[in-house]
mmCIF file of C-alpha atoms in Angstrom:
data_model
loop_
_atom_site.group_PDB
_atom_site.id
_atom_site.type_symbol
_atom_site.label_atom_id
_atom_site.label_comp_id
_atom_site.label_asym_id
_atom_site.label_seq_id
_atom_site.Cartn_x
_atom_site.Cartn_y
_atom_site.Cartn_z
ATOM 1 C CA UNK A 1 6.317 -7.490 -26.612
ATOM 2 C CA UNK A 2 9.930 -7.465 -24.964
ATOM 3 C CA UNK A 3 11.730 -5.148 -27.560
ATOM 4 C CA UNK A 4 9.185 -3.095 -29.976
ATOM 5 C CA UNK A 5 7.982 0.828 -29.414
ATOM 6 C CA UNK A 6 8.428 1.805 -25.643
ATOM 7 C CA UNK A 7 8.331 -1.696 -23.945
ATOM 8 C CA UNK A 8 11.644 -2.313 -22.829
ATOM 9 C CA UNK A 9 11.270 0.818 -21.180
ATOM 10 C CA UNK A 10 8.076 0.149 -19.274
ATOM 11 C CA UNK A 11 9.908 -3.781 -18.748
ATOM 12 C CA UNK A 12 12.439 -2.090 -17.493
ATOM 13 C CA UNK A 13 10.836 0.565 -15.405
ATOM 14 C CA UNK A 14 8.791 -1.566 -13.773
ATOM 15 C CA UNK A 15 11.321 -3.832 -12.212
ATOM 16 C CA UNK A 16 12.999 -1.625 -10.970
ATOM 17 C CA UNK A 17 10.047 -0.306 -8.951
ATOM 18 C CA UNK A 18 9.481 -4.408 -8.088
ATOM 19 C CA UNK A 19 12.654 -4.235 -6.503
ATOM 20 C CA UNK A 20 12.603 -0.865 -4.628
ATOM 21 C CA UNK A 21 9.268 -1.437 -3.443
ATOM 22 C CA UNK A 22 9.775 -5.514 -2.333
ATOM 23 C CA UNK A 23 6.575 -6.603 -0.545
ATOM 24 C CA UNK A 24 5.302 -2.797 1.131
ATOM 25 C CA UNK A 25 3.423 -2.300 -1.764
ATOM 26 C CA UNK A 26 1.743 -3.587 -5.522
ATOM 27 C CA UNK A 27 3.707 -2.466 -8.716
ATOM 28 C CA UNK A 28 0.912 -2.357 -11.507
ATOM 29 C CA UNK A 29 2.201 -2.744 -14.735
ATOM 30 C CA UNK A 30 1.208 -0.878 -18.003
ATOM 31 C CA UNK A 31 -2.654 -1.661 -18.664
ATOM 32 C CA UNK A 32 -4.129 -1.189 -22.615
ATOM 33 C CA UNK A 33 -6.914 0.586 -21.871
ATOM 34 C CA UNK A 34 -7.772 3.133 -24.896
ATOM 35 C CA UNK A 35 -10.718 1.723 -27.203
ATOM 36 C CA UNK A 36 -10.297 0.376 -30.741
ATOM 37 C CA UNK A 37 -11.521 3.052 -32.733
ATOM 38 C CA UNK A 38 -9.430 5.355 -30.399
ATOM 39 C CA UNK A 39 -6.336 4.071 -31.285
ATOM 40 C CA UNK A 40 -7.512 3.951 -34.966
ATOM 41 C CA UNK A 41 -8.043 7.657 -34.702
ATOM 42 C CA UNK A 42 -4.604 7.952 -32.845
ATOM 43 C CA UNK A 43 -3.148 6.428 -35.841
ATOM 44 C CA UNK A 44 -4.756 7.238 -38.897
ATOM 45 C CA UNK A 45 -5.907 10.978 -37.336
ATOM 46 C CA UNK A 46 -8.920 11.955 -35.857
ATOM 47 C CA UNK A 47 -10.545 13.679 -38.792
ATOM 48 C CA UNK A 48 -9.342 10.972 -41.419
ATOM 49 C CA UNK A 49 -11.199 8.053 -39.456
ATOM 50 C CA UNK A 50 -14.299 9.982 -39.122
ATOM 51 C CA UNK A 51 -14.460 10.576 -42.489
ATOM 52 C CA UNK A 52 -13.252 7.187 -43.744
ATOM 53 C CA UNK A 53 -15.704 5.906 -41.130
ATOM 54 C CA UNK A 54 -18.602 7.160 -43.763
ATOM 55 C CA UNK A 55 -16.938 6.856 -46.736
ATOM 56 C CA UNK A 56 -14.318 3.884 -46.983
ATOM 57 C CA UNK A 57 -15.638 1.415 -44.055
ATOM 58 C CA UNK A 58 -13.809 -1.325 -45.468
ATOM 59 C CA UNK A 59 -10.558 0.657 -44.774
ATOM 60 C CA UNK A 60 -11.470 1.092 -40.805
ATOM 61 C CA UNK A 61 -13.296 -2.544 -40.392
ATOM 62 C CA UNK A 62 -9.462 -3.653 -41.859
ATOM 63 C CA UNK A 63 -7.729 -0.831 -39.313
ATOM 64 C CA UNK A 64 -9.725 -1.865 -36.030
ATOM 65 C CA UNK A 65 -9.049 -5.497 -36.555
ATOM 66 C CA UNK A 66 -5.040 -5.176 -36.847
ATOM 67 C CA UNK A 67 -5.173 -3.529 -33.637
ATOM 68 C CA UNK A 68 -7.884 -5.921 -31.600
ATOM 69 C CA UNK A 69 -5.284 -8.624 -32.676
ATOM 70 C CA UNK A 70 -2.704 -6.531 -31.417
ATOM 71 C CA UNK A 71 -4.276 -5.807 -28.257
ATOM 72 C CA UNK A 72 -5.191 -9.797 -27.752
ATOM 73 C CA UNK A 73 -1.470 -10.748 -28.796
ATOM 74 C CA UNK A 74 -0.231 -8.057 -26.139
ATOM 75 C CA UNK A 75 -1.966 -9.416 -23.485
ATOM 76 C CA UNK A 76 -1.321 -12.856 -24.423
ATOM 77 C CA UNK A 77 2.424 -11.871 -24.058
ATOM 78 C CA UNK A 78 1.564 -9.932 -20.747
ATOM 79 C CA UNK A 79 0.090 -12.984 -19.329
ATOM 80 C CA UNK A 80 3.261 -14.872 -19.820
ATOM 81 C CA UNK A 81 5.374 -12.353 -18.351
ATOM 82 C CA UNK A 82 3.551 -11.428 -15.216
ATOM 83 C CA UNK A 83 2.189 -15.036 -14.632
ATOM 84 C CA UNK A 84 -1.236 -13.736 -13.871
ATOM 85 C CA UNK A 85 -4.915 -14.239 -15.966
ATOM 86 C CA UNK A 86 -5.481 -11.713 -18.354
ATOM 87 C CA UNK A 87 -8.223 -9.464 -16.610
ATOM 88 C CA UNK A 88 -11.752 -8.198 -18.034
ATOM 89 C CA UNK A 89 -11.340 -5.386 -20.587
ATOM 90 C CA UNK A 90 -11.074 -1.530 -19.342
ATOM 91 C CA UNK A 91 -12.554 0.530 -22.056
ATOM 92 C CA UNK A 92 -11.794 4.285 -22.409
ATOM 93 C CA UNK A 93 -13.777 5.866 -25.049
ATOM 94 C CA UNK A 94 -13.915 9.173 -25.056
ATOM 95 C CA UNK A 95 -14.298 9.429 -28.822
ATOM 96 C CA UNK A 96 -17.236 7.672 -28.772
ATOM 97 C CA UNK A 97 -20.055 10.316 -28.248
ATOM 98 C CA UNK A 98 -22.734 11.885 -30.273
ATOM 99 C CA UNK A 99 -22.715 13.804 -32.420
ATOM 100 C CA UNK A 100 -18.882 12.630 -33.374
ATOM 101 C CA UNK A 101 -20.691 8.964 -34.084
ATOM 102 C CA UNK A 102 -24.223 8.195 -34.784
ATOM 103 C CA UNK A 103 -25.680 5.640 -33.389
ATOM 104 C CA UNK A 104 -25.544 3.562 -36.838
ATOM 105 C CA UNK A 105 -21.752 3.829 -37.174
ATOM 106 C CA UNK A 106 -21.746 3.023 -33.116
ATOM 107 C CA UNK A 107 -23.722 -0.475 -33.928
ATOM 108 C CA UNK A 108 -22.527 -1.497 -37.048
ATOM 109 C CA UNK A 109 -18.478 -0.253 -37.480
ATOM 110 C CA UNK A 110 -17.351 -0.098 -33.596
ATOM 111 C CA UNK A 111 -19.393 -2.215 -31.492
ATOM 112 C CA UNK A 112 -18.307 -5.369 -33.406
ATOM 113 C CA UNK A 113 -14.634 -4.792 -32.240
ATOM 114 C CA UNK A 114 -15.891 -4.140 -28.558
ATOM 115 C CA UNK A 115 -17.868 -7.170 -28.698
ATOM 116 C CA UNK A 116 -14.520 -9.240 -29.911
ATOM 117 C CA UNK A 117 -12.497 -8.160 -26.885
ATOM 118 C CA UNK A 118 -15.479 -8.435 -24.637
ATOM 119 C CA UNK A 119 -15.021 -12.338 -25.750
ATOM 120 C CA UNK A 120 -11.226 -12.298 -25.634
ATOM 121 C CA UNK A 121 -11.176 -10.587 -21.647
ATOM 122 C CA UNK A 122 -13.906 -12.745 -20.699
ATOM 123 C CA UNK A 123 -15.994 -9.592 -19.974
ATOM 124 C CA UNK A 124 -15.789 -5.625 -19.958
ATOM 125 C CA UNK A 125 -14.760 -4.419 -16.236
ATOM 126 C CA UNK A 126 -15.132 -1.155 -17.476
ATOM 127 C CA UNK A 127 -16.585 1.190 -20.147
ATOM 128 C CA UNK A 128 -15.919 4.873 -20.631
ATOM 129 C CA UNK A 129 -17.043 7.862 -22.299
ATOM 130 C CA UNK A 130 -17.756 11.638 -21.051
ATOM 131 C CA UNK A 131 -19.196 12.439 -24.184
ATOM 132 C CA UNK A 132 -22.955 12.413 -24.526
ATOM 133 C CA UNK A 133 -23.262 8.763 -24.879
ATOM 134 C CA UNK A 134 -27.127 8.888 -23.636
ATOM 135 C CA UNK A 135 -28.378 8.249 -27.553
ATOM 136 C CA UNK A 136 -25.792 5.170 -28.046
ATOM 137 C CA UNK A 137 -26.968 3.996 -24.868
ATOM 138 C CA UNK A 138 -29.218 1.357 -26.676
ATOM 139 C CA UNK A 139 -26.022 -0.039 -28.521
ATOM 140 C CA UNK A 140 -23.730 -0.013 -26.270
ATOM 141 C CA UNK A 141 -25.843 -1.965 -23.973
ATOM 142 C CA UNK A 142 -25.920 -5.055 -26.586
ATOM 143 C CA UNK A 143 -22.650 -5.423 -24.707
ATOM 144 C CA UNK A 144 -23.131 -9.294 -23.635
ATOM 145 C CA UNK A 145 -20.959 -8.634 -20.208
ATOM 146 C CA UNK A 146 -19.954 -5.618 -18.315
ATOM 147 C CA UNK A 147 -18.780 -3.999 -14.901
ATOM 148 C CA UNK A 148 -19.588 -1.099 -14.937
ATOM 149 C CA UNK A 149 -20.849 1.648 -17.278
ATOM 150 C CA UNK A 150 -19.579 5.404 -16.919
ATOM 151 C CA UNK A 151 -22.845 8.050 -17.392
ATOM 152 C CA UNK A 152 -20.874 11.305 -18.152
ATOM 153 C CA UNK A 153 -22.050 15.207 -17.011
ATOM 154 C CA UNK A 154 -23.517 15.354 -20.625
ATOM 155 C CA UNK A 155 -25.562 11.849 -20.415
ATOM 156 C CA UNK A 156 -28.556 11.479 -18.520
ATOM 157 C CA UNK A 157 -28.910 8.934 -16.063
ATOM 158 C CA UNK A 158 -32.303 7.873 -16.871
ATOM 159 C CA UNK A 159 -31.184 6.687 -20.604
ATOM 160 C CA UNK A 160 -28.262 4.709 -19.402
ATOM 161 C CA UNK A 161 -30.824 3.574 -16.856
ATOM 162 C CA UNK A 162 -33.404 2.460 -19.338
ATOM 163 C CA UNK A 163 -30.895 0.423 -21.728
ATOM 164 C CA UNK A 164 -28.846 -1.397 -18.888
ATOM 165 C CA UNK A 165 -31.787 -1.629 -16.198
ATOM 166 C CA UNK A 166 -29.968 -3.692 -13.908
ATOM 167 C CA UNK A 167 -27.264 -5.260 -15.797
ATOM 168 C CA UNK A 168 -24.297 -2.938 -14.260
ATOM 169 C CA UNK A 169 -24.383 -0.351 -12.103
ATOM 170 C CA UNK A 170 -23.778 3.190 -13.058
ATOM 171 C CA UNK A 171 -20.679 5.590 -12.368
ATOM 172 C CA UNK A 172 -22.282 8.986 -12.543
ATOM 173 C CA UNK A 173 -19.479 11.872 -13.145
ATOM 174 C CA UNK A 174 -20.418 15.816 -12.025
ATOM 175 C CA UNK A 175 -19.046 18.353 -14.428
ATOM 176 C CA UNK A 176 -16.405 19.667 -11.535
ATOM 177 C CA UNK A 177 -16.308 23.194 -12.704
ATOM 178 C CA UNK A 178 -20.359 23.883 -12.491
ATOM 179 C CA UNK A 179 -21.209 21.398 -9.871
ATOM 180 C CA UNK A 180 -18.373 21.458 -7.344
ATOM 181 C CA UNK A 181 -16.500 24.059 -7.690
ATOM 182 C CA UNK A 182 -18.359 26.995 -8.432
ATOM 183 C CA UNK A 183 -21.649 25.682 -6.630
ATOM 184 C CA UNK A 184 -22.958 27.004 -3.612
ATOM 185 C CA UNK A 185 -24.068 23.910 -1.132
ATOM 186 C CA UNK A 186 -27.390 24.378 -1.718
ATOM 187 C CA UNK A 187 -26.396 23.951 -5.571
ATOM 188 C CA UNK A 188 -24.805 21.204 -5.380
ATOM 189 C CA UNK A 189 -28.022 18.788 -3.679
ATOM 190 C CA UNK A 190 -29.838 20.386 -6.056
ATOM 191 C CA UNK A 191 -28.291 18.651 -8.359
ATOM 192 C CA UNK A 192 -27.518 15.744 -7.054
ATOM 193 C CA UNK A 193 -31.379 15.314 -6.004
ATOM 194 C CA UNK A 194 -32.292 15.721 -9.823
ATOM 195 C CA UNK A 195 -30.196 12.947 -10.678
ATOM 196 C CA UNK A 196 -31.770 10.623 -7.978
ATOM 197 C CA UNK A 197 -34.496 11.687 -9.656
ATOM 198 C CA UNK A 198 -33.735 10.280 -13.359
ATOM 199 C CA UNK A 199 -32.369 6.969 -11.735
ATOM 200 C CA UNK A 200 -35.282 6.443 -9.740
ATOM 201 C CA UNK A 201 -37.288 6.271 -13.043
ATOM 202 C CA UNK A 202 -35.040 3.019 -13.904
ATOM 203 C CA UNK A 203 -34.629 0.086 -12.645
ATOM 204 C CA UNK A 204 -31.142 0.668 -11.646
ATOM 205 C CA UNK A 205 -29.975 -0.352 -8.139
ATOM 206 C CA UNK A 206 -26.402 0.364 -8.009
ATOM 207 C CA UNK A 207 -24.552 3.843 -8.744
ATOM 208 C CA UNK A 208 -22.140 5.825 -8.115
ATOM 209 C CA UNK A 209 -21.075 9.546 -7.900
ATOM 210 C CA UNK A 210 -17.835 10.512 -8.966
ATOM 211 C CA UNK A 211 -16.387 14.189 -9.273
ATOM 212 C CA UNK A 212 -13.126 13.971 -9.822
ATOM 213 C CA UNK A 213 -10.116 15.928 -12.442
ATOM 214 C CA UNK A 214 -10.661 19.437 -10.275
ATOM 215 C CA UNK A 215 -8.551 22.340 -11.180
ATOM 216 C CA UNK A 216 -7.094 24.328 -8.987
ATOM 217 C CA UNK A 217 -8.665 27.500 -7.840
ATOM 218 C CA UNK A 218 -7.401 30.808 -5.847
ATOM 219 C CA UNK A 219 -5.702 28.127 -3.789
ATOM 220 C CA UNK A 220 -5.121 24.014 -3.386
ATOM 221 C CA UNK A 221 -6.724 24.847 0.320
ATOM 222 C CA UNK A 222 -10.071 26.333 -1.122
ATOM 223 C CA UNK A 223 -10.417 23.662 -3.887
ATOM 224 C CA UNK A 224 -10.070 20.972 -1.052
ATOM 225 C CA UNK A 225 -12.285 22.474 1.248
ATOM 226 C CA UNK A 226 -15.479 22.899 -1.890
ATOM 227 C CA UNK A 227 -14.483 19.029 -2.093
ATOM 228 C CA UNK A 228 -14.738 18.167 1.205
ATOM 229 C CA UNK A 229 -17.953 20.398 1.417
ATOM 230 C CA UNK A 230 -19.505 18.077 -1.623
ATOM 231 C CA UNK A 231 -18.296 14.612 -0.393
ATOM 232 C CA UNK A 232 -20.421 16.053 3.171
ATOM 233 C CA UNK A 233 -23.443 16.938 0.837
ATOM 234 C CA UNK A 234 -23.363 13.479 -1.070
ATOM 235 C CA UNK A 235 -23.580 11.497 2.178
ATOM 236 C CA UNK A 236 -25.998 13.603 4.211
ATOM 237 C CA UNK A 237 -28.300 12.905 0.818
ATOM 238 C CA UNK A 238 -27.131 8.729 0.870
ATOM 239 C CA UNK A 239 -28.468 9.002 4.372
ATOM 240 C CA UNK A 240 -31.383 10.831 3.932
ATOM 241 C CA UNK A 241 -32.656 8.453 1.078
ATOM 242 C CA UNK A 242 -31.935 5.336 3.206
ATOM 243 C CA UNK A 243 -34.158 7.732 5.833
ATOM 244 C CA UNK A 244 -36.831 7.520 3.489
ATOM 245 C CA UNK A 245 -36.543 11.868 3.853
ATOM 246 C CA UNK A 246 -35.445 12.336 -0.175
#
């Protein structure tokens, strides 16, 4: 923990922030936040593991395990040295989406290792994926604990909806390009109506809309002001729906 890879670096970085910030503000330390069979891709490359993921199992059941008990033995450590509880599990999983994993090889090769540190972290806090996740969504639900569950542009709200019900709520991300940026006003409640739509079809009761990881256009001025202009749509529609008008 103190001396392998890039710790001593991170140790080192931040106390120094500790002591240049003092008590004005929180120094967050380093968080392990990619997903198992993330890091196993990271590792053994992104096309070996998918492949190896159909045709030598044994190899990536062995793979995912060496690094949950590296993860567990990292926070362990982390606990010691900041003197605080290890937290419920963040989970960023981009590379879990369809069609890069089926719903098979979801259930019986990855969720098994997200279950373990769902155990370990007394919980998942958090789990991510922008890929289409919407035909997983009855897997990844088997999840015995979590947060909060990101629906992605690609995933429809009413699957996520009809595997979690009202287990967690749902953190419902806009494709920023299509419907921020380059949507007229009337564009973007079109959209966002549709999606109160699907989740009205669910038993969900808490979401949330996110649009976030915008890119620059003509100007950092124009791309605030379309931002602006969609935070102003989303809450004119929150208070029309508590209006009973949407």
């Amino acid at each position: 923990f103190y001396k392998s890879g890039f710790m001593p670096q991170f140790i080192q970085t931040y106390e120094t922030a500790q002591e240049i910030a003092g008590d004005s503000l929180e120094v967050l330390f380093p968080v392990f936040e990619r997903s198992t069979v993330a890091l196993s891709m990271y590792l053994h490359g992104f096309e070996n593991m998918l492949m190896d993921l159909y045709e030598d199992p044994d190899f990536c059941e062995g793979l995912m395990s060496r690094i949950n008990d590296a993860r567990k033995r990292w926070f362990t450590e982390c606990e010691k040295y900041l003197g605080k509880k290890i937290p419920r599990a963040d989970i960023f999983n981009d590379e879990v989406n369809v069609p890069t994993v089926s719903p098979s090889m979801y259930r019986d090769l990855i969720l098994p290792y997200e279950i373990d540190l769902c155990s370990f972290h007394g919980g998942l806090n958090y789990w991510h994926s922008c890929g289409n996740t919407g035909p997983l969504m009855q897997e990844i639900s088997k999840l015995p604990e979590i947060g909060m569950i990101h629906c992605g542009p690609w995933t429809s709200p009413k699957l996520v909806g009809d595997a979690f019900g009202n287990r967690a709520p749902l953190e419902i991300c806009m494709t920023p390009q299509k419907h921020l940026l380059e949507a007229t006003p009337a564009q973007m409640r079109e959209h966002l109506v549709e999606l109160m739509g699907e989740i009205r079809e669910t038993t969900v009761k808490g979401f949330t809309f996110r649009a976030n990881t915008l890119a620059k256009q003509k100007s950092f001025d124009e791309t605030l002001t379309k931002a602006r202009e969609w935070i102003g749509i989303a809450r004119q529609l929150a208070e029309d729906v508590a209006n009973g008008i949407v």
